Amino acid sequence: MPARKDMPSTLKRSPKKAQDTYAEAHDSAVDSYGEGERAHRTAFAAVKHSFEKVGDHWEPKSKKGPSDKKAAGGRGSSGRTAGGVDANASKEHLMDLARKLDIPGRSRMKKADLVEAIRKSNNGSTRKARTK
């Protein structure tokens, strides 16, 4: 599969199911839209439906579905993506992730603040993993 050759590093560090989801969605999108950014965005949308980004990799979500308002609204929706963080998860789940990622000040954060802090932490973990 062509998608496996150019798979993003975060997915290479993820479970095989996440890799398969990305590859299948990417190859299908290439058939529909041609190679390019749209095929990659479509494949990531499929991954985000079943997985959430935790640190420098993707882990299965407890419940399938859109991960944020932008994903729920589709291509034309306004708003910002949560970068793979499941913004629709419970605050308790987000607190558990923040604890796992050792995010300081998490106990005083509101849900939206937790989503943003986890997104930033994930981005930092991905940057570190790419420089290894």
Coordinates of C-alpha atoms in Angstrom, one line a residue:
M1 CA 0.0 0.0 0.0
P2 CA 1.4 3.4 -0.9
A3 CA 0.1 5.0 2.3
R4 CA 2.3 2.8 4.5
K5 CA 5.5 4.2 2.8
D6 CA 4.7 7.8 3.7
M7 CA 2.8 7.1 7.0
P8 CA 3.3 9.9 9.6
S9 CA 5.7 9.0 12.4
T10 CA 2.9 9.3 15.1
L11 CA 1.1 6.5 13.3
K12 CA 4.2 4.4 13.0
R13 CA 4.4 4.4 16.8
S14 CA 0.8 3.5 17.1
P15 CA -1.1 0.2 17.2
K16 CA -1.5 -1.8 13.9
K17 CA -5.2 -1.1 13.8
A18 CA -4.6 2.7 13.7
Q19 CA -2.0 2.2 10.9
D20 CA -4.5 0.0 9.0
T21 CA -7.3 2.6 9.4
Y22 CA -5.0 5.3 8.1
A23 CA -3.7 3.3 5.2
E24 CA -7.1 2.1 4.1
A25 CA -8.7 5.5 4.3
H26 CA -5.8 7.1 2.6
D27 CA -5.8 4.7 -0.3
S28 CA -9.5 5.1 -0.8
A29 CA -9.2 8.9 -0.7
V30 CA -6.4 8.8 -3.3
D31 CA -8.8 6.8 -5.5
S32 CA -11.5 9.5 -5.0
Y33 CA -9.5 12.7 -4.8
G34 CA -6.0 11.9 -6.1
E35 CA -2.8 12.0 -4.1
G36 CA -2.3 15.1 -2.0
E37 CA -3.3 17.0 1.2
R38 CA -7.0 16.1 0.9
A39 CA -6.2 12.4 0.9
H40 CA -4.0 12.8 4.0
R41 CA -6.7 14.9 5.8
T42 CA -9.3 12.3 5.0
A43 CA -7.2 9.5 6.4
F44 CA -6.4 11.4 9.6
A45 CA -10.2 12.1 10.0
A46 CA -10.8 8.4 9.9
V47 CA -8.1 7.8 12.5
K48 CA -9.5 10.5 14.8
H49 CA -12.9 8.8 14.7
S50 CA -11.6 5.7 16.5
F51 CA -8.3 6.9 18.1
E52 CA -7.0 9.8 20.1
K53 CA -3.5 11.2 20.2
V54 CA -1.7 10.6 23.5
G55 CA 1.8 11.9 23.6
D56 CA 3.6 10.9 20.4
H57 CA 1.3 8.1 19.3
W58 CA -2.4 7.2 18.8
E59 CA -4.5 5.1 21.2
P60 CA -8.0 3.6 20.8
K61 CA -10.8 5.8 22.1
S62 CA -13.3 4.2 24.5
K63 CA -16.2 5.4 22.2
K64 CA -16.0 6.0 18.5
G65 CA -17.1 9.3 17.1
P66 CA -15.9 12.7 16.1
S67 CA -13.2 14.1 18.3
D68 CA -14.1 17.8 18.3
K69 CA -16.7 20.2 16.9
K70 CA -14.8 20.7 13.7
A71 CA -14.7 16.9 13.0
A72 CA -18.4 16.7 13.8
G73 CA -19.3 19.6 11.4
G74 CA -17.4 18.3 8.4
R75 CA -15.1 20.1 5.9
G76 CA -17.0 23.4 5.8
S77 CA -17.3 23.9 9.6
S78 CA -15.6 26.7 11.3
G79 CA -13.5 26.3 14.4
R80 CA -10.2 24.8 15.3
T81 CA -9.3 21.2 15.5
A82 CA -8.2 19.7 18.8
G83 CA -5.2 18.1 17.1
G84 CA -6.2 14.5 17.9
V85 CA -7.4 15.1 21.4
D86 CA -10.8 13.7 22.0
A87 CA -12.5 17.0 23.1
N88 CA -15.8 15.2 23.4
A89 CA -14.5 12.9 26.1
S90 CA -15.5 13.4 29.7
K91 CA -13.5 15.8 31.9
E92 CA -12.5 12.8 34.0
H93 CA -11.0 11.1 31.0
L94 CA -9.1 14.3 30.1
M95 CA -7.9 14.5 33.7
D96 CA -6.6 10.9 33.5
L97 CA -4.7 11.8 30.2
A98 CA -3.3 15.0 31.8
R99 CA -2.1 12.9 34.7
K100 CA -0.5 10.4 32.4
L101 CA 1.2 13.1 30.5
D102 CA 2.2 14.9 33.8
I103 CA 0.6 18.2 32.9
P104 CA 1.2 20.7 35.7
G105 CA -1.8 22.6 37.1
R106 CA -4.3 20.1 35.6
S107 CA -6.4 20.0 38.8
R108 CA -7.4 23.7 38.4
M109 CA -8.2 23.5 34.7
K110 CA -11.6 23.6 33.0
K111 CA -12.3 21.1 30.3
A112 CA -11.3 23.4 27.4
D113 CA -8.1 24.2 29.2
L114 CA -7.3 20.5 29.6
V115 CA -7.9 19.9 25.9
E116 CA -5.5 22.7 25.0
A117 CA -2.9 21.6 27.5
I118 CA -3.0 18.0 26.3
R119 CA -2.8 19.1 22.6
K120 CA 0.3 21.2 23.4
S121 CA 1.9 18.3 25.4
N122 CA 1.2 15.9 22.5
N123 CA 2.8 18.3 20.0
G124 CA 5.9 18.6 22.3
S125 CA 6.1 14.8 22.6
T126 CA 5.9 14.3 18.9
R127 CA 8.6 16.9 18.3
K128 CA 10.9 15.1 20.7
A129 CA 10.2 11.7 19.1
R130 CA 11.0 13.1 15.7
T131 CA 14.5 14.3 16.8
K132 CA 15.5 11.0 18.2

